[in-house]
PDB file of C-alpha atoms in Angstrom:
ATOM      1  CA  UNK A   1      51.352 139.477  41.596  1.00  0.00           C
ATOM      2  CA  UNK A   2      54.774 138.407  40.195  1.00  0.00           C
ATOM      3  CA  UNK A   3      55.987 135.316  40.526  1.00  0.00           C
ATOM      4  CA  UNK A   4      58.928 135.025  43.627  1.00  0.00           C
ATOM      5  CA  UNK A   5      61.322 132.334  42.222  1.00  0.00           C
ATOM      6  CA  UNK A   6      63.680 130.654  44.998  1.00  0.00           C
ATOM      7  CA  UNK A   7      67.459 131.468  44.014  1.00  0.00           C
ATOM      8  CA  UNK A   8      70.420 129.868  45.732  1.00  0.00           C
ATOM      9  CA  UNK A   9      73.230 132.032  46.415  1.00  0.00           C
ATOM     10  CA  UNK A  10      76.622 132.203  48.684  1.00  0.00           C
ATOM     11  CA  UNK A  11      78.219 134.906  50.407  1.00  0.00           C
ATOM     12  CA  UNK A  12      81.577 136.057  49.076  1.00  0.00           C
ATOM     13  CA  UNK A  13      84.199 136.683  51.625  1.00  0.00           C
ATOM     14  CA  UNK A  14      85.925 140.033  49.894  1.00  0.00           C
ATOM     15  CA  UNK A  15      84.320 142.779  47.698  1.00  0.00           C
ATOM     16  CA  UNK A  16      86.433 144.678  44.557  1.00  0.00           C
ATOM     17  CA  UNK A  17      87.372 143.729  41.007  1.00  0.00           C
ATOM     18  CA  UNK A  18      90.005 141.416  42.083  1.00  0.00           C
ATOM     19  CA  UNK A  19      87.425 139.074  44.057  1.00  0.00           C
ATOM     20  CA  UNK A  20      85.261 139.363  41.293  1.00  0.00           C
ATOM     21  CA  UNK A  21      87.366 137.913  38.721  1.00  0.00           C
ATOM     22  CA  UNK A  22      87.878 135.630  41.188  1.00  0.00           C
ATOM     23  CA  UNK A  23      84.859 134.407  41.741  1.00  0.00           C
ATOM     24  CA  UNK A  24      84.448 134.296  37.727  1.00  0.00           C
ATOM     25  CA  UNK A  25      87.351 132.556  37.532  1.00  0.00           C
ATOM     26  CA  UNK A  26      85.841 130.153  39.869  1.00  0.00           C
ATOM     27  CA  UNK A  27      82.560 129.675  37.720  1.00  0.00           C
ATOM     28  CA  UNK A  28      80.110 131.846  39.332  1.00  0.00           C
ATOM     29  CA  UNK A  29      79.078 135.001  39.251  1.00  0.00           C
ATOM     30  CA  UNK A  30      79.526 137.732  41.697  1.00  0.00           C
ATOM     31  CA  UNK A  31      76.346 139.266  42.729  1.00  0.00           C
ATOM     32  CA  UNK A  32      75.290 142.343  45.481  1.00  0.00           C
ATOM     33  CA  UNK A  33      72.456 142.337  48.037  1.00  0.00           C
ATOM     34  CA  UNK A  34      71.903 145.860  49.437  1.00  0.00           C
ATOM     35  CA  UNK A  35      68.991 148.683  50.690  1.00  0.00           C
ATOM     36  CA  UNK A  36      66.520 148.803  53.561  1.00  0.00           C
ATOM     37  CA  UNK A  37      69.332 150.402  55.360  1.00  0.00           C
ATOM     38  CA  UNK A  38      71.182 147.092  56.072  1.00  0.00           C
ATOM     39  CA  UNK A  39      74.953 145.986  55.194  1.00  0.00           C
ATOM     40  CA  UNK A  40      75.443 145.552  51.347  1.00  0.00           C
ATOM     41  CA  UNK A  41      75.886 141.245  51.299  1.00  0.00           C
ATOM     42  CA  UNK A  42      78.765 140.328  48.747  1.00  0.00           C
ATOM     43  CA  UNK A  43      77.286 137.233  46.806  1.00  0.00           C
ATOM     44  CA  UNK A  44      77.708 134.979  43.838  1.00  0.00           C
ATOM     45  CA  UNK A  45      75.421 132.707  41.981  1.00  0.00           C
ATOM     46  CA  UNK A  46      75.535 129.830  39.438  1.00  0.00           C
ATOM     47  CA  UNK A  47      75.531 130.776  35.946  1.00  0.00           C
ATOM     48  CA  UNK A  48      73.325 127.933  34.689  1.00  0.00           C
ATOM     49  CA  UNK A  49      70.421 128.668  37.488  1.00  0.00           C
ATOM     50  CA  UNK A  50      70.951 132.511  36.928  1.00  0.00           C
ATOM     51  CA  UNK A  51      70.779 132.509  33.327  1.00  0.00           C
ATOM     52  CA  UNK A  52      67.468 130.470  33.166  1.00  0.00           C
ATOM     53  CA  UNK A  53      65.828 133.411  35.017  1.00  0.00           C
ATOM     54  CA  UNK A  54      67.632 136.214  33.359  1.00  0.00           C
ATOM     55  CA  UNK A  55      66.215 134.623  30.304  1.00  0.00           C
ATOM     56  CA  UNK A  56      62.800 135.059  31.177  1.00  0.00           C
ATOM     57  CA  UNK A  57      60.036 137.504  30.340  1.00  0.00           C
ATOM     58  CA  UNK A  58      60.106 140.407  33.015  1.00  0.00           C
ATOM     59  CA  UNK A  59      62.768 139.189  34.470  1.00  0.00           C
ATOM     60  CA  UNK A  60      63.438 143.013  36.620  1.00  0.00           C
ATOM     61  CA  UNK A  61      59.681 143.063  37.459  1.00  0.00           C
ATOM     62  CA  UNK A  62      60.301 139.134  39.334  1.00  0.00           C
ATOM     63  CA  UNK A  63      60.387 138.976  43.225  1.00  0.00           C
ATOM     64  CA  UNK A  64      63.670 136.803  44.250  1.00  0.00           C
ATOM     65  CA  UNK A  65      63.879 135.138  47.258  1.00  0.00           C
ATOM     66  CA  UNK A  66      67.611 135.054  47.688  1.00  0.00           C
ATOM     67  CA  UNK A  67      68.568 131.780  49.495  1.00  0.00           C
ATOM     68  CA  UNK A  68      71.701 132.445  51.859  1.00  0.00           C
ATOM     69  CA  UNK A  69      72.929 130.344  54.540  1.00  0.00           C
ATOM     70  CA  UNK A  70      69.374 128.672  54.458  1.00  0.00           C
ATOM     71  CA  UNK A  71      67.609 132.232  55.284  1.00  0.00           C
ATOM     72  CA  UNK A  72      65.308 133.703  52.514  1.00  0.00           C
ATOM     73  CA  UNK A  73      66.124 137.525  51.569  1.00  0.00           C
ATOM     74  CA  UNK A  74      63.344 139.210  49.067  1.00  0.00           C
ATOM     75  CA  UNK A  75      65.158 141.208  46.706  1.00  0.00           C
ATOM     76  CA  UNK A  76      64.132 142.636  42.817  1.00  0.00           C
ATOM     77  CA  UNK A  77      67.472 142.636  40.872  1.00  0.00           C
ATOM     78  CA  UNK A  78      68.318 146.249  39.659  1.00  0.00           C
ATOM     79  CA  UNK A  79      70.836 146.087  37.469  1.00  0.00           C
ATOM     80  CA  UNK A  80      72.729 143.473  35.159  1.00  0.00           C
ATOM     81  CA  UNK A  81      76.430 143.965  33.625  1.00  0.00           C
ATOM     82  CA  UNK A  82      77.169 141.759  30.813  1.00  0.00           C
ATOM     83  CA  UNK A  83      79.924 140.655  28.626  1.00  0.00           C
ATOM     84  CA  UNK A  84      80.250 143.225  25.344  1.00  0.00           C
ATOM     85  CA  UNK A  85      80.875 140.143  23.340  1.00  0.00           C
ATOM     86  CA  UNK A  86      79.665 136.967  24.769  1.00  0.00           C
ATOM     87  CA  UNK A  87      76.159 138.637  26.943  1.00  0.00           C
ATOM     88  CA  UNK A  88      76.978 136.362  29.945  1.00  0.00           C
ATOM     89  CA  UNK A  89      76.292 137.828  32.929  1.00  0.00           C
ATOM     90  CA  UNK A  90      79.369 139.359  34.791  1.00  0.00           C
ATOM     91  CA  UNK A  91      77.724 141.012  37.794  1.00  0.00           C
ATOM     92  CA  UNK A  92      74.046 141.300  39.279  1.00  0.00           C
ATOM     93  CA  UNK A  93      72.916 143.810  41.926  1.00  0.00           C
ATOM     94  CA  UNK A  94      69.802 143.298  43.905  1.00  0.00           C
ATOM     95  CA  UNK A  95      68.250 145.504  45.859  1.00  0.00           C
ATOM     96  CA  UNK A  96      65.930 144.421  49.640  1.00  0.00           C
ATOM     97  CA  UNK A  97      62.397 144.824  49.277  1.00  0.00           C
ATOM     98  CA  UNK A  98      59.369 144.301  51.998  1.00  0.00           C
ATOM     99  CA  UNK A  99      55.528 143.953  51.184  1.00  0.00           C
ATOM    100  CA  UNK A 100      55.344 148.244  52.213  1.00  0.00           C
ATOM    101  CA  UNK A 101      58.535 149.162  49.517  1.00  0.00           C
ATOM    102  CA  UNK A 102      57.431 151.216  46.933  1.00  0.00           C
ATOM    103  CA  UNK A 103      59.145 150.307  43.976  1.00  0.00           C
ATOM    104  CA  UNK A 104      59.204 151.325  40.179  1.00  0.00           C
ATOM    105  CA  UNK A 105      59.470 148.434  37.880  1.00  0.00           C
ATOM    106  CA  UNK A 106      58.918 147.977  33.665  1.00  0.00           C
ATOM    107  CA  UNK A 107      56.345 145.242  33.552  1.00  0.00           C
ATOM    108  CA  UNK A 108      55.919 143.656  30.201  1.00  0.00           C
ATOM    109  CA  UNK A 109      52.669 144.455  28.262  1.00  0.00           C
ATOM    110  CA  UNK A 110      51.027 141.305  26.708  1.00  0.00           C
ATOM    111  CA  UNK A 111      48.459 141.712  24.505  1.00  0.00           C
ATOM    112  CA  UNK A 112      45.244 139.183  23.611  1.00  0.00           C
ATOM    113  CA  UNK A 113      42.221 138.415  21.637  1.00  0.00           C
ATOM    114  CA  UNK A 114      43.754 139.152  18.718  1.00  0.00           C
ATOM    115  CA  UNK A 115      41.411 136.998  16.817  1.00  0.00           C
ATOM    116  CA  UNK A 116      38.904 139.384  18.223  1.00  0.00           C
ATOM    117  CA  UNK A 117      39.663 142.783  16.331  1.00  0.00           C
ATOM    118  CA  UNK A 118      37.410 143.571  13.498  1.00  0.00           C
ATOM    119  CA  UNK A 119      40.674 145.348  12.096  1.00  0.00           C
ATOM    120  CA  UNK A 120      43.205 142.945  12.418  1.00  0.00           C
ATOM    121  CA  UNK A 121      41.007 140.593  10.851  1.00  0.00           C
ATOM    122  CA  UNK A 122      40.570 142.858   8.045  1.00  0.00           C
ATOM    123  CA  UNK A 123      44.311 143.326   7.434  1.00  0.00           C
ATOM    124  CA  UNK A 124      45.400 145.604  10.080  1.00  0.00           C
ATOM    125  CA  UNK A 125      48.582 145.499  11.960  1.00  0.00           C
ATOM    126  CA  UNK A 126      49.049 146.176  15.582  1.00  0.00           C
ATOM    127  CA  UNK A 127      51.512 148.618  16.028  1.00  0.00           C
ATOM    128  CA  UNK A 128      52.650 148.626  19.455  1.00  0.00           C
ATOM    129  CA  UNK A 129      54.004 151.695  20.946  1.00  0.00           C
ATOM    130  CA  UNK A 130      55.288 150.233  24.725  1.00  0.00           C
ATOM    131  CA  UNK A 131      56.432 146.653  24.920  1.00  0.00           C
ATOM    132  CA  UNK A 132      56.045 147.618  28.865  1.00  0.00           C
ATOM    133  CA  UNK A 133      54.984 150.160  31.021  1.00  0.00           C
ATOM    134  CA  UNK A 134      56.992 151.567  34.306  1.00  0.00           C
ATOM    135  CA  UNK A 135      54.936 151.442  37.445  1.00  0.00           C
ATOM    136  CA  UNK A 136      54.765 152.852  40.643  1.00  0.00           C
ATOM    137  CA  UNK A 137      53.993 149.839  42.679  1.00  0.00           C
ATOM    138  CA  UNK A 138      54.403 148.382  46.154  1.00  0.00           C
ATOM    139  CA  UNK A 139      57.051 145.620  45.890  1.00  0.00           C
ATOM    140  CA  UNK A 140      54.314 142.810  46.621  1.00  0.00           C
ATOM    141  CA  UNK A 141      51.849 144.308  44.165  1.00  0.00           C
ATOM    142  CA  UNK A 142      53.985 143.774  40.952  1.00  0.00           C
ATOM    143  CA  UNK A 143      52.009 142.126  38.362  1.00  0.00           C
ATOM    144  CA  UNK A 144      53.393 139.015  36.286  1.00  0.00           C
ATOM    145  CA  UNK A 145      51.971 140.985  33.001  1.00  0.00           C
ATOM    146  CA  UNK A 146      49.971 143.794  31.802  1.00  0.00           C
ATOM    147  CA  UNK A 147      46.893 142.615  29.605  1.00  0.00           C
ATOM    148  CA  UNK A 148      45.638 144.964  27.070  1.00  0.00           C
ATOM    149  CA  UNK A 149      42.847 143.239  25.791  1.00  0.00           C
ATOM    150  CA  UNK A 150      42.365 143.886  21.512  1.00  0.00           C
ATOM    151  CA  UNK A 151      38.246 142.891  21.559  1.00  0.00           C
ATOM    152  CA  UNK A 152      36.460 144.964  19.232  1.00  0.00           C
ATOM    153  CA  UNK A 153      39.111 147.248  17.986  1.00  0.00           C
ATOM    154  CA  UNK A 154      39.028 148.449  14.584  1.00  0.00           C
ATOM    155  CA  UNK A 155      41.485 150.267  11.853  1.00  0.00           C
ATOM    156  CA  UNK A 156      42.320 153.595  13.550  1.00  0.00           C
ATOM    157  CA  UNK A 157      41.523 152.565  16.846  1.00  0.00           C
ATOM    158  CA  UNK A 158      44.434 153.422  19.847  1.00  0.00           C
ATOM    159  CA  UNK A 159      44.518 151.843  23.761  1.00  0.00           C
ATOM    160  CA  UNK A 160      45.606 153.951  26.383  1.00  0.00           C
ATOM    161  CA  UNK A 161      47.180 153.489  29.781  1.00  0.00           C
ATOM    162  CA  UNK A 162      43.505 154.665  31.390  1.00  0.00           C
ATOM    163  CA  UNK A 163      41.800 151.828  29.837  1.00  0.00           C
ATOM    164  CA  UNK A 164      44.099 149.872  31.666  1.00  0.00           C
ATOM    165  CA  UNK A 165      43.284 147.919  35.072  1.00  0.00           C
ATOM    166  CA  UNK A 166      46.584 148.062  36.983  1.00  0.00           C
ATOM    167  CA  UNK A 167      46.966 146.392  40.575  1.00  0.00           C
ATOM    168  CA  UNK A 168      45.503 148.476  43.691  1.00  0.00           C
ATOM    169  CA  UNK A 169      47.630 151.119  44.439  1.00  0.00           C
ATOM    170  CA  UNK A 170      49.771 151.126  41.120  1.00  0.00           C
ATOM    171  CA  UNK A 171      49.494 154.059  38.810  1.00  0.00           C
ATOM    172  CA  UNK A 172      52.091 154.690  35.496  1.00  0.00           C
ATOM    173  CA  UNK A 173      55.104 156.800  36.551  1.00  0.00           C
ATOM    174  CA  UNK A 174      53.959 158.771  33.213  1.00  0.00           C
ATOM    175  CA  UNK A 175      51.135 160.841  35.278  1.00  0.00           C
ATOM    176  CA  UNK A 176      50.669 163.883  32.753  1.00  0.00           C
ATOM    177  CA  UNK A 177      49.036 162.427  29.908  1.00  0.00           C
ATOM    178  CA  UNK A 178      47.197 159.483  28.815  1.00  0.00           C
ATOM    179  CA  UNK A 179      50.017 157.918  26.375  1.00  0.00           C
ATOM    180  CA  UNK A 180      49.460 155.762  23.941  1.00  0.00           C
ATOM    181  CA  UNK A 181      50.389 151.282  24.169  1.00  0.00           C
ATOM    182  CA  UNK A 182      49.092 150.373  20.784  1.00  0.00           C
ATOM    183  CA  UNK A 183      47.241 151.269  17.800  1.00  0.00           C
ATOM    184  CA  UNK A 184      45.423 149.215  15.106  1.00  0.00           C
ATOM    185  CA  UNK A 185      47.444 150.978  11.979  1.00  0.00           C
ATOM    186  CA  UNK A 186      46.519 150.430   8.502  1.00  0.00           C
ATOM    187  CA  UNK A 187      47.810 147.571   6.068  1.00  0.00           C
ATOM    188  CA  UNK A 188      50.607 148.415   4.197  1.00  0.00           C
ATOM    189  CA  UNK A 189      49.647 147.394   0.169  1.00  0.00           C
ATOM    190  CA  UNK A 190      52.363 148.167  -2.168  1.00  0.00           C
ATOM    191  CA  UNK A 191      50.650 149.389  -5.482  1.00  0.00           C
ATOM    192  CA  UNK A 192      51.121 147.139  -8.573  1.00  0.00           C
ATOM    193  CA  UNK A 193      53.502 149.983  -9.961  1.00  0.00           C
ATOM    194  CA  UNK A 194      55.351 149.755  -6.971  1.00  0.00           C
ATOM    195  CA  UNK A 195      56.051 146.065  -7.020  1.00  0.00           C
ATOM    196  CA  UNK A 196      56.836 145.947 -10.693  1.00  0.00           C
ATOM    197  CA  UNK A 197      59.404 148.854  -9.964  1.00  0.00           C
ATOM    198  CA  UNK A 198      60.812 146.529  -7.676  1.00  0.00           C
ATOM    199  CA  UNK A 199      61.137 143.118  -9.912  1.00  0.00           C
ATOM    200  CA  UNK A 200      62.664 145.207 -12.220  1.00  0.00           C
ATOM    201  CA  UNK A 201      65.565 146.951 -10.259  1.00  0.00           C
ATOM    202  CA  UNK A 202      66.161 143.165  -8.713  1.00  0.00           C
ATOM    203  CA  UNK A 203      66.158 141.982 -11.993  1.00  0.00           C
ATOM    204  CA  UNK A 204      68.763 144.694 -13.108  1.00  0.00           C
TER     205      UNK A 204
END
């Protein structure tokens, strides 16, 4: 399961652009809570906290437990608008989740043992395919990470989403074929032609 990291927020008193600058303006950033059929909640957060997490690995596959007015409100965040030029953060919508939601969420594919594959060791490069992997998941199932374990694999050799394990009651929201994560590709050797070619225009 994910980690849920505690974030502080407060509620704003007016919704629209013009509250939104102001609450920019004010050093914060606006922020929405809505779903599970309740009131949206107008919000803002501080940058500094907010930034730390948005930094992170996985950061849309993370549980939040919102902190308002001292009650808790589990939440994944949905969406993220940033600056064009600068990349801060100028609005963040969450979205209410329970253990029973059913949720789909990218969850970041890590891969180990790479000290383990005959091919690597003989030169090979991973080539990954999918950094991460959409699942169908309940909301208190998502996983931090999805391992794909490189033991054993040669030159040539491909994993695929069904040599996966994925949480109980997760599956890929790509159900009609068994695609592709990574592949243990060939090494790339540039001839000795091909390298003196290329002293020689550098030289020129």
């Amino acid at each position: 399961m994910s980690e849920i990291v505690v974030l502080e927020a407060e509620v704003r008193d007016r919704a629209g652009k013009g509250a939104a600058r102001a609450t920019r303006r004010a050093g914060r950033i606006p922020a929405v809570l809505y779903g599970d059929k309740k009131e949206p909640v107008m919000l803002s957060l501080d940058p500094k906290l907010f930034g730390r997490q948005l930094n992170k690995p996985g950061f849309f596959s993370h549980l939040f437990d919102l902190n308002i007015d001292g009650k808790k409100h589990r939440a994944l965040p949905r969406d993220v608008q940033l600056h064009p030029v600068t990349d801060e953060p100028l609005h963040v919508d969450f979205v209410r989740v329970t253990a029973h939601t059913k949720t789909h969420v990218n969850v970041p594919v890590h891969f180990e043992n790479h000290a383990a594959s005959p091919g690597l060791k003989r030169g090979g490069v991973l080539n990954v395919v999918r950094h991460d992997i959409e699942l169908a998941v309940s909301a208190d199932s998502i996983p931090e990470r999805i391992d794909v374990d490189l033991t054993g694999l040669e030159i040539g050799d491909s994993v695929h989403i069904s040599a996966i394990k994925l949480p109980e009651g997760a599956h890929p929201v790509i159900g009609d074929r068994d695609f592709t994560i990574a592949t243990i590709a060939a090494p790339t050797v540039k001839s000795a032609e091909e390298t003196a070619e290329e002293a020689e225009a550098a030289a020129v």
